mmCIF file of C-alpha atoms in Angstrom:
data_model
loop_
_atom_site.group_PDB
_atom_site.id
_atom_site.type_symbol
_atom_site.label_atom_id
_atom_site.label_comp_id
_atom_site.label_asym_id
_atom_site.label_seq_id
_atom_site.Cartn_x
_atom_site.Cartn_y
_atom_site.Cartn_z
ATOM 1 C CA ASP A 19 42.952 -3.328 118.786
ATOM 2 C CA GLY A 20 45.793 -0.824 119.133
ATOM 3 C CA THR A 21 45.913 0.149 115.437
ATOM 4 C CA ASP A 22 44.585 3.636 116.093
ATOM 5 C CA GLY A 23 47.449 4.636 118.396
ATOM 6 C CA GLU A 24 45.550 3.727 121.543
ATOM 7 C CA ASN A 25 47.061 1.508 124.209
ATOM 8 C CA VAL A 26 46.560 -2.218 123.606
ATOM 9 C CA PHE A 27 46.622 -2.815 127.353
ATOM 10 C CA ASP A 28 46.124 -0.180 129.978
ATOM 11 C CA ASN A 29 45.448 -0.053 133.688
ATOM 12 C CA ALA A 30 46.300 2.347 136.500
ATOM 13 C CA SER A 31 50.052 1.688 136.347
ATOM 14 C CA ALA A 32 50.931 -0.448 133.304
ATOM 15 C CA SER A 33 50.403 0.007 129.594
ATOM 16 C CA ILE A 34 51.558 -1.312 126.230
ATOM 17 C CA ASP A 35 51.208 1.179 123.419
ATOM 18 C CA ALA A 36 50.520 0.408 119.758
ATOM 19 C CA SER A 37 54.258 0.206 118.979
ATOM 20 C CA GLY A 38 54.743 -2.422 121.721
ATOM 21 C CA VAL A 39 56.424 -0.159 124.282
ATOM 22 C CA TYR A 40 55.654 -1.302 127.833
ATOM 23 C CA THR A 41 55.641 1.075 130.780
ATOM 24 C CA ASN A 42 54.745 0.446 134.399
ATOM 25 C CA SER A 43 54.831 3.283 136.907
ATOM 26 C CA ALA A 44 54.419 0.751 139.764
ATOM 27 C CA GLN A 45 57.411 -1.414 138.747
ATOM 28 C CA PRO A 46 59.406 -2.066 141.954
ATOM 29 C CA SER A 47 62.564 0.036 141.692
ATOM 30 C CA CYS A 48 64.746 2.389 143.679
ATOM 31 C CA SER A 49 67.639 4.798 143.356
ATOM 32 C CA VAL A 50 69.263 5.610 146.704
ATOM 33 C CA TYR A 51 72.445 7.249 147.987
ATOM 34 C CA MET A 52 74.342 8.133 151.173
ATOM 35 C CA THR A 53 74.086 11.698 152.407
ATOM 36 C CA ALA A 54 77.236 11.544 154.573
ATOM 37 C CA SER A 55 80.605 9.877 154.167
ATOM 38 C CA GLN A 56 81.713 6.914 156.296
ATOM 39 C CA THR A 57 85.182 7.747 157.582
ATOM 40 C CA ASN A 58 87.636 5.012 158.568
ATOM 41 C CA ALA A 59 85.149 2.511 157.153
ATOM 42 C CA THR A 60 87.631 -0.015 155.789
ATOM 43 C CA GLY A 61 91.229 -0.465 154.667
ATOM 44 C CA ASN A 62 92.222 -3.463 156.773
ATOM 45 C CA GLY A 63 90.141 -5.981 154.805
ATOM 46 C CA SER A 64 86.982 -5.529 156.851
ATOM 47 C CA PHE A 65 83.718 -5.188 154.931
ATOM 48 C CA CYS A 66 81.435 -2.302 155.799
ATOM 49 C CA TYR A 67 77.741 -2.118 154.969
ATOM 50 C CA VAL A 68 76.895 1.020 153.034
ATOM 51 C CA PRO A 69 74.055 2.910 154.774
ATOM 52 C CA PHE A 70 72.000 4.416 151.960
ATOM 53 C CA ASN A 71 69.634 6.863 153.653
ATOM 54 C CA ALA A 72 68.162 9.088 150.930
ATOM 55 C CA ALA A 73 66.196 8.291 147.774
ATOM 56 C CA ASN A 74 65.973 9.812 144.323
ATOM 57 C CA PHE A 75 62.945 7.530 143.915
ATOM 58 C CA ASN A 76 61.667 4.483 145.754
ATOM 59 C CA VAL A 77 58.735 2.934 143.877
ATOM 60 C CA GLY A 78 56.810 0.626 146.174
ATOM 61 C CA THR A 79 59.075 1.651 149.094
ATOM 62 C CA CYS A 80 61.219 -1.391 148.278
ATOM 63 C CA TYR A 81 64.312 0.229 149.802
ATOM 64 C CA ASP A 82 64.085 0.461 153.601
ATOM 65 C CA LEU A 83 65.834 3.773 154.329
ATOM 66 C CA THR A 84 65.661 3.200 158.097
ATOM 67 C CA ASN A 85 67.355 -0.209 158.107
ATOM 68 C CA ASN A 86 69.451 0.444 154.974
ATOM 69 C CA TYR A 87 68.535 -2.515 152.783
ATOM 70 C CA PHE A 88 66.546 -3.398 149.689
ATOM 71 C CA VAL A 89 63.527 -5.673 150.270
ATOM 72 C CA ALA A 90 62.388 -7.718 147.264
ATOM 73 C CA PRO A 91 58.638 -7.089 147.048
ATOM 74 C CA LYS A 92 58.116 -10.156 144.864
ATOM 75 C CA THR A 93 60.012 -13.197 143.648
ATOM 76 C CA GLY A 94 61.917 -12.518 140.451
ATOM 77 C CA ILE A 95 65.138 -11.393 138.826
ATOM 78 C CA TYR A 96 66.459 -7.959 139.729
ATOM 79 C CA ILE A 97 69.148 -5.818 138.144
ATOM 80 C CA ILE A 98 71.358 -4.016 140.663
ATOM 81 C CA THR A 99 73.672 -1.187 139.620
ATOM 82 C CA GLY A 100 75.406 1.744 141.222
ATOM 83 C CA SER A 101 78.661 3.421 142.075
ATOM 84 C CA VAL A 102 81.072 3.583 144.998
ATOM 85 C CA GLU A 103 83.587 6.344 145.615
ATOM 86 C CA ILE A 104 86.362 5.936 148.183
ATOM 87 C CA SER A 105 89.145 8.219 149.416
ATOM 88 C CA ASN A 106 92.079 8.242 151.869
ATOM 89 C CA ILE A 107 93.719 5.406 149.943
ATOM 90 C CA SER A 108 97.341 4.758 150.824
ATOM 91 C CA ALA A 109 99.997 3.004 148.728
ATOM 92 C CA SER A 110 99.618 -0.074 150.951
ATOM 93 C CA HIS A 111 95.944 -0.546 150.062
ATOM 94 C CA THR A 112 96.076 -3.216 147.379
ATOM 95 C CA HIS A 113 92.584 -4.634 146.787
ATOM 96 C CA TYR A 114 89.102 -3.136 146.582
ATOM 97 C CA TYR A 115 85.925 -5.208 146.742
ATOM 98 C CA VAL A 116 82.236 -4.475 146.150
ATOM 99 C CA MET A 117 79.778 -7.147 147.213
ATOM 100 C CA VAL A 118 76.007 -7.353 146.847
ATOM 101 C CA HIS A 119 74.841 -9.440 149.818
ATOM 102 C CA ASN A 120 71.464 -11.158 149.982
ATOM 103 C CA VAL A 121 71.268 -11.243 153.779
ATOM 104 C CA THR A 122 68.143 -13.445 153.865
ATOM 105 C CA ALA A 123 69.509 -16.156 151.557
ATOM 106 C CA ASN A 124 73.097 -15.703 152.829
ATOM 107 C CA PHE A 125 74.325 -15.290 149.254
ATOM 108 C CA GLN A 126 77.133 -12.930 148.245
ATOM 109 C CA ASN A 127 77.836 -11.732 144.733
ATOM 110 C CA TYR A 128 81.234 -10.070 144.317
ATOM 111 C CA VAL A 129 80.777 -7.603 141.518
ATOM 112 C CA LEU A 130 84.148 -5.869 141.483
ATOM 113 C CA THR A 131 87.690 -6.452 142.689
ATOM 114 C CA GLN A 132 90.710 -4.389 141.702
ATOM 115 C CA ASN A 133 93.622 -2.308 142.957
ATOM 116 C CA PRO A 134 92.340 1.169 143.955
ATOM 117 C CA ASN A 135 95.774 2.785 143.551
ATOM 118 C CA ILE A 136 95.875 2.098 139.826
ATOM 119 C CA CYS A 137 92.785 4.150 139.005
ATOM 120 C CA LYS A 138 92.540 6.868 141.657
ATOM 121 C CA ASN A 139 92.287 10.415 140.371
ATOM 122 C CA VAL A 140 94.562 13.372 141.150
ATOM 123 C CA LEU A 141 92.545 14.126 144.293
ATOM 124 C CA GLY A 142 93.183 10.594 145.549
ATOM 125 C CA TYR A 143 89.608 9.448 145.011
ATOM 126 C CA PHE A 144 88.674 6.162 143.384
ATOM 127 C CA MET A 145 85.231 5.655 141.858
ATOM 128 C CA SER A 146 83.850 2.469 140.388
ATOM 129 C CA CYS A 147 80.558 1.328 138.963
ATOM 130 C CA TYR A 148 79.017 -2.088 139.556
ATOM 131 C CA CYS A 149 76.265 -4.101 137.897
ATOM 132 C CA THR A 150 74.809 -7.536 138.594
ATOM 133 C CA THR A 151 71.590 -9.487 138.381
ATOM 134 C CA MET A 152 70.230 -11.460 141.292
ATOM 135 C CA LYS A 153 67.345 -13.899 141.606
ATOM 136 C CA MET A 154 65.432 -13.072 144.773
ATOM 137 C CA THR A 155 62.503 -14.452 146.699
ATOM 138 C CA ALA A 156 59.857 -12.053 147.985
ATOM 139 C CA GLY A 157 61.041 -10.641 151.294
ATOM 140 C CA ASP A 158 64.779 -11.117 150.670
ATOM 141 C CA HIS A 159 66.949 -8.323 152.118
ATOM 142 C CA VAL A 160 69.927 -7.085 150.096
ATOM 143 C CA LYS A 161 72.760 -4.805 151.244
ATOM 144 C CA LEU A 162 75.873 -3.417 149.595
ATOM 145 C CA LEU A 163 79.268 -4.029 151.203
ATOM 146 C CA VAL A 164 82.639 -2.453 150.424
ATOM 147 C CA ALA A 165 86.124 -3.472 151.546
ATOM 148 C CA VAL A 166 89.693 -2.373 150.929
ATOM 149 C CA ASP A 167 92.618 -4.410 152.226
ATOM 150 C CA GLY A 168 96.377 -4.233 152.549
ATOM 151 C CA GLY A 169 96.595 -1.351 154.990
ATOM 152 C CA SER A 170 95.026 0.288 157.996
ATOM 153 C CA GLN A 171 91.373 1.197 158.487
ATOM 154 C CA THR A 172 91.593 4.731 157.122
ATOM 155 C CA VAL A 173 89.578 4.478 153.878
ATOM 156 C CA THR A 174 86.452 6.642 153.579
ATOM 157 C CA VAL A 175 83.358 5.634 151.618
ATOM 158 C CA ASN A 176 82.239 8.978 150.210
ATOM 159 C CA GLY A 177 78.644 10.116 150.544
ATOM 160 C CA GLY A 178 76.727 12.470 148.304
ATOM 161 C CA TYR A 179 74.122 12.483 145.570
ATOM 162 C CA ALA A 180 76.376 10.947 142.886
ATOM 163 C CA GLU A 181 79.267 9.455 144.836
ATOM 164 C CA THR A 182 77.995 6.179 146.334
ATOM 165 C CA THR A 183 74.688 4.910 144.927
ATOM 166 C CA PHE A 184 72.467 1.825 144.680
ATOM 167 C CA HIS A 185 69.805 1.220 142.036
ATOM 168 C CA CYS A 186 67.597 -1.869 141.850
ATOM 169 C CA THR A 187 64.728 -2.805 139.512
ATOM 170 C CA LEU A 188 62.638 -5.930 139.046
ATOM 171 C CA ILE A 189 63.255 -7.112 135.463
ATOM 172 C CA ASP A 190 61.540 -10.529 135.341
#
């Protein structure tokens, strides 16, 4: 009955303890990043797909590291978060965009637009965080796109463990 501190519900991956805390070690989720920077990726308004190729974790192998996209393992609502760091920003670069693109459903969700020159640090780098929810059907493929416009194609999307990341978890 759960009153003795035992789990009320328990199986190989999911449990609810006596205080009502739910855990599921098989919950579809991932945390991925780029190991190398993409030089001259954008700057002229063109969107570039971000090729995440390494994982901190990838429960259920829902992120395809070979083809660089998230695959929804089941229909539901997912929360998508992460960060993007760019560099080689010139004074002419006026707008920065981050877009979560459901390739299968041909649906785009712009999660951030702003001027990268306003917030770049003393090294000339600009980092932003993004967060969105997206309803997906099992099998949908999702990619992250980044664009900067107003100048020439000289902007780098920086790679590294904490620079440009993508995290996705099934929430409902």
